[in-house]
Short mmCIF file of C-alpha atoms in Angstrom, two decimals:
data_model
loop_
_atom_site.label_atom_id
_atom_site.label_comp_id
_atom_site.label_asym_id
_atom_site.label_seq_id
_atom_site.Cartn_x
_atom_site.Cartn_y
_atom_site.Cartn_z
CA UNK A 1 -44.73 -7.21 -1.35
CA UNK A 2 -47.11 -9.90 -0.11
CA UNK A 3 -46.97 -10.85 3.58
CA UNK A 4 -47.03 -14.54 2.65
CA UNK A 5 -44.12 -16.59 3.96
CA UNK A 6 -41.39 -17.80 1.62
CA UNK A 7 -42.77 -21.32 1.97
CA UNK A 8 -46.23 -20.16 0.92
CA UNK A 9 -44.71 -18.38 -2.07
CA UNK A 10 -42.64 -21.44 -3.02
CA UNK A 11 -45.74 -23.63 -2.95
CA UNK A 12 -47.41 -21.30 -5.47
CA UNK A 13 -44.59 -21.72 -8.04
CA UNK A 14 -45.21 -24.61 -10.50
CA UNK A 15 -41.46 -25.31 -10.69
CA UNK A 16 -41.49 -26.44 -7.06
CA UNK A 17 -44.84 -28.22 -7.06
CA UNK A 18 -43.29 -31.70 -6.81
CA UNK A 19 -41.01 -30.95 -3.86
CA UNK A 20 -41.43 -32.70 -0.53
CA UNK A 21 -42.19 -30.56 2.51
CA UNK A 22 -38.54 -30.74 3.61
CA UNK A 23 -37.26 -29.82 0.16
CA UNK A 24 -39.71 -26.94 -0.16
CA UNK A 25 -38.72 -25.64 3.27
CA UNK A 26 -35.02 -25.83 2.34
CA UNK A 27 -35.69 -23.74 -0.77
CA UNK A 28 -37.85 -21.31 1.22
CA UNK A 29 -35.04 -20.82 3.71
CA UNK A 30 -32.61 -20.01 0.89
CA UNK A 31 -34.53 -17.62 -1.36
CA UNK A 32 -34.64 -13.85 -1.04
CA UNK A 33 -37.32 -11.52 -2.39
CA UNK A 34 -36.54 -8.54 -4.58
CA UNK A 35 -38.64 -5.98 -6.41
CA UNK A 36 -37.59 -4.76 -9.87
CA UNK A 37 -38.79 -1.44 -11.23
CA UNK A 38 -40.35 -1.10 -14.67
CA UNK A 39 -37.53 -1.16 -17.25
CA UNK A 40 -34.94 -2.55 -14.82
CA UNK A 41 -32.61 -5.28 -16.07
CA UNK A 42 -33.00 -8.59 -14.23
CA UNK A 43 -30.33 -10.54 -16.11
CA UNK A 44 -28.08 -9.23 -18.88
CA UNK A 45 -27.02 -11.02 -22.04
CA UNK A 46 -23.33 -11.96 -21.99
CA UNK A 47 -23.04 -11.80 -18.20
CA UNK A 48 -23.53 -14.21 -15.31
CA UNK A 49 -25.84 -13.51 -12.39
CA UNK A 50 -25.30 -16.83 -10.57
CA UNK A 51 -28.92 -17.07 -9.49
CA UNK A 52 -32.33 -18.41 -10.44
CA UNK A 53 -35.03 -15.74 -10.71
CA UNK A 54 -38.67 -16.74 -10.19
CA UNK A 55 -41.47 -14.30 -11.00
CA UNK A 56 -44.02 -13.88 -8.22
CA UNK A 57 -45.98 -11.17 -9.98
CA UNK A 58 -45.51 -8.63 -12.72
CA UNK A 59 -44.19 -9.24 -16.22
CA UNK A 60 -40.77 -9.39 -17.89
CA UNK A 61 -39.45 -9.64 -21.43
CA UNK A 62 -36.72 -11.98 -22.60
CA UNK A 63 -34.93 -10.27 -25.45
CA UNK A 64 -31.75 -10.17 -27.47
CA UNK A 65 -30.24 -7.24 -29.32
CA UNK A 66 -27.62 -6.58 -31.98
CA UNK A 67 -24.82 -3.99 -31.93
CA UNK A 68 -27.20 -1.38 -33.36
CA UNK A 69 -29.60 -1.78 -30.47
CA UNK A 70 -32.27 -3.58 -32.48
CA UNK A 71 -34.17 -5.95 -30.21
CA UNK A 72 -36.02 -9.23 -30.67
CA UNK A 73 -38.42 -10.42 -27.97
CA UNK A 74 -37.90 -14.16 -27.39
CA UNK A 75 -40.53 -14.57 -24.66
CA UNK A 76 -42.74 -12.72 -22.19
CA UNK A 77 -42.56 -14.05 -18.63
CA UNK A 78 -45.51 -14.11 -16.25
CA UNK A 79 -46.10 -15.16 -12.65
CA UNK A 80 -44.53 -18.58 -11.96
CA UNK A 81 -42.00 -18.37 -14.79
CA UNK A 82 -38.27 -18.41 -14.09
CA UNK A 83 -34.99 -17.37 -15.72
CA UNK A 84 -31.29 -17.93 -15.13
CA UNK A 85 -31.39 -21.72 -14.99
CA UNK A 86 -29.44 -22.20 -18.23
CA UNK A 87 -26.46 -20.23 -16.96
CA UNK A 88 -26.56 -22.09 -13.65
CA UNK A 89 -26.55 -25.48 -15.37
CA UNK A 90 -23.76 -24.91 -17.91
CA UNK A 91 -21.93 -22.05 -16.14
CA UNK A 92 -22.02 -19.93 -19.31
CA UNK A 93 -23.15 -16.27 -19.60
CA UNK A 94 -26.83 -15.52 -20.17
CA UNK A 95 -27.93 -15.95 -23.79
CA UNK A 96 -30.50 -13.14 -23.52
CA UNK A 97 -31.43 -10.11 -21.46
CA UNK A 98 -34.48 -10.10 -19.19
CA UNK A 99 -36.09 -6.74 -18.47
CA UNK A 100 -39.02 -5.97 -16.18
CA UNK A 101 -41.93 -4.73 -18.29
CA UNK A 102 -43.83 -3.54 -15.22
CA UNK A 103 -42.99 -3.52 -11.51
CA UNK A 104 -42.04 -7.14 -10.88
CA UNK A 105 -41.45 -9.11 -7.68
CA UNK A 106 -38.98 -11.97 -7.77
CA UNK A 107 -37.75 -14.81 -5.61
CA UNK A 108 -33.99 -15.26 -6.07
CA UNK A 109 -32.22 -18.56 -5.41
CA UNK A 110 -28.41 -18.54 -5.35
CA UNK A 111 -26.12 -20.86 -7.31
CA UNK A 112 -25.10 -23.06 -4.36
CA UNK A 113 -28.69 -23.58 -3.24
CA UNK A 114 -29.81 -24.26 -6.82
CA UNK A 115 -26.99 -26.78 -7.33
CA UNK A 116 -28.22 -28.79 -4.34
CA UNK A 117 -31.51 -29.33 -6.21
CA UNK A 118 -29.75 -30.81 -9.25
CA UNK A 119 -28.73 -34.43 -9.86
CA UNK A 120 -25.08 -35.41 -9.49
CA UNK A 121 -22.75 -33.95 -12.14
CA UNK A 122 -21.79 -37.43 -13.30
CA UNK A 123 -25.38 -38.64 -13.73
CA UNK A 124 -27.22 -39.19 -16.99
CA UNK A 125 -29.90 -36.74 -15.87
CA UNK A 126 -27.35 -33.96 -15.53
CA UNK A 127 -25.84 -34.76 -18.92
CA UNK A 128 -29.31 -34.53 -20.46
CA UNK A 129 -29.89 -31.18 -18.73
CA UNK A 130 -26.68 -29.78 -20.19
CA UNK A 131 -27.63 -31.11 -23.63
CA UNK A 132 -31.02 -29.43 -23.44
CA UNK A 133 -29.43 -26.15 -22.39
CA UNK A 134 -27.04 -26.36 -25.34
CA UNK A 135 -29.98 -26.83 -27.71
CA UNK A 136 -31.86 -23.92 -26.16
CA UNK A 137 -28.85 -21.64 -26.58
CA UNK A 138 -28.57 -22.67 -30.23
CA UNK A 139 -32.27 -21.99 -30.72
CA UNK A 140 -31.96 -18.53 -29.18
CA UNK A 141 -29.02 -17.79 -31.45
CA UNK A 142 -30.92 -19.02 -34.51
CA UNK A 143 -33.95 -16.86 -33.67
CA UNK A 144 -31.67 -13.85 -33.23
CA UNK A 145 -29.98 -14.50 -36.58
CA UNK A 146 -33.24 -14.90 -38.48
CA UNK A 147 -34.67 -11.73 -36.98
CA UNK A 148 -31.68 -9.40 -37.02
CA UNK A 149 -29.25 -10.50 -39.74
CA UNK A 150 -29.52 -10.42 -43.52
CA UNK A 151 -28.72 -13.56 -45.50
CA UNK A 152 -25.00 -12.67 -45.66
CA UNK A 153 -24.87 -12.31 -41.90
CA UNK A 154 -26.80 -15.52 -41.30
CA UNK A 155 -24.56 -17.51 -43.64
CA UNK A 156 -21.43 -16.04 -42.06
CA UNK A 157 -22.66 -16.82 -38.53
CA UNK A 158 -23.60 -20.38 -39.51
CA UNK A 159 -20.18 -20.96 -41.08
CA UNK A 160 -18.51 -19.71 -37.92
CA UNK A 161 -20.69 -21.99 -35.79
CA UNK A 162 -19.80 -24.99 -37.97
CA UNK A 163 -16.05 -24.31 -37.94
CA UNK A 164 -13.44 -25.71 -35.59
CA UNK A 165 -10.03 -24.35 -34.70
CA UNK A 166 -6.96 -26.17 -36.05
CA UNK A 167 -3.55 -24.61 -35.46
CA UNK A 168 -5.00 -21.12 -35.53
CA UNK A 169 -7.08 -21.79 -38.66
CA UNK A 170 -10.87 -21.98 -38.66
CA UNK A 171 -11.96 -24.88 -40.83
CA UNK A 172 -15.15 -26.78 -41.65
CA UNK A 173 -13.94 -30.30 -42.40
CA UNK A 174 -17.14 -31.70 -43.89
CA UNK A 175 -18.50 -30.51 -47.20
CA UNK A 176 -20.92 -27.62 -46.77
CA UNK A 177 -24.22 -28.48 -48.44
CA UNK A 178 -25.88 -25.42 -49.97
CA UNK A 179 -29.27 -27.08 -49.49
CA UNK A 180 -28.66 -27.72 -45.80
CA UNK A 181 -27.30 -24.21 -45.36
CA UNK A 182 -30.42 -22.78 -46.99
CA UNK A 183 -32.63 -24.67 -44.53
CA UNK A 184 -30.57 -23.45 -41.56
CA UNK A 185 -30.54 -19.76 -42.49
CA UNK A 186 -34.07 -19.61 -43.88
CA UNK A 187 -33.21 -18.62 -47.45
CA UNK A 188 -33.36 -20.20 -50.90
CA UNK A 189 -30.61 -22.51 -52.10
CA UNK A 190 -29.94 -20.13 -54.97
CA UNK A 191 -29.46 -17.19 -52.61
CA UNK A 192 -27.13 -19.16 -50.37
CA UNK A 193 -25.11 -20.25 -53.42
CA UNK A 194 -24.75 -16.63 -54.49
CA UNK A 195 -23.62 -15.60 -51.02
CA UNK A 196 -21.10 -18.43 -50.79
CA UNK A 197 -19.74 -17.63 -54.26
CA UNK A 198 -19.41 -13.97 -53.33
CA UNK A 199 -17.59 -14.87 -50.11
CA UNK A 200 -15.19 -17.06 -52.09
CA UNK A 201 -14.55 -14.36 -54.72
CA UNK A 202 -13.82 -11.84 -51.96
CA UNK A 203 -11.36 -14.26 -50.36
CA UNK A 204 -13.41 -14.51 -47.17
CA UNK A 205 -13.70 -18.29 -47.43
CA UNK A 206 -11.71 -20.86 -49.37
CA UNK A 207 -13.18 -24.19 -50.46
CA UNK A 208 -10.67 -27.05 -50.70
CA UNK A 209 -10.73 -29.90 -53.24
CA UNK A 210 -12.03 -32.32 -50.60
CA UNK A 211 -14.99 -30.01 -49.88
CA UNK A 212 -13.71 -28.61 -46.59
CA UNK A 213 -13.91 -24.85 -46.13
CA UNK A 214 -11.29 -22.57 -44.59
CA UNK A 215 -12.61 -19.40 -42.96
CA UNK A 216 -10.50 -16.26 -43.17
CA UNK A 217 -10.15 -13.76 -40.33
CA UNK A 218 -12.37 -11.26 -42.14
CA UNK A 219 -15.44 -13.47 -41.79
CA UNK A 220 -17.75 -12.10 -39.11
CA UNK A 221 -21.19 -13.26 -38.05
CA UNK A 222 -22.33 -9.75 -37.24
CA UNK A 223 -24.87 -7.37 -38.72
#
């Protein structure tokens, strides 16, 4: 790896460009350097790594995969990019896997050190951060659905996302608009109507007189 000091490396990362000298030094004192081999997993979807990973050099892919191993590339990371911040902000598992595409050097900042760079938990800024992370997770999930699932799978996943739990029953209280559903899943209204009708005929969902929809246990948002 480069013989540059951690402070020199920190100063080269756009994420830290606005830090004061004291703040930059505090980060530099906390990070560790690690080299990932080509093909090595940096963070894994569904797990927590409790760290922020900053690319110094190399290249990494952000990807998601279904149960059959089919992959969708969400982004390609280059020098100065970072991953892991979403999980650190909302304390949820990673929404995607990041894999080194070539030999890649990283700076790694732990959860406690990262948390000291954030605004107070009760602040508006922190609430906005969590809201943005929630939207990014939804976007990742939507991209995955559009790329990997057929219309049935996308409709099923969207219904599950819209449902809430009530005494052990999954229910969508508001009327499900076929037009809105079509726009969400990227299909025609006619196709969505056919899918919904088929799901009803198979007893997978049950539409009530008030327009609410009850989801049966057999409904899965998989492939």
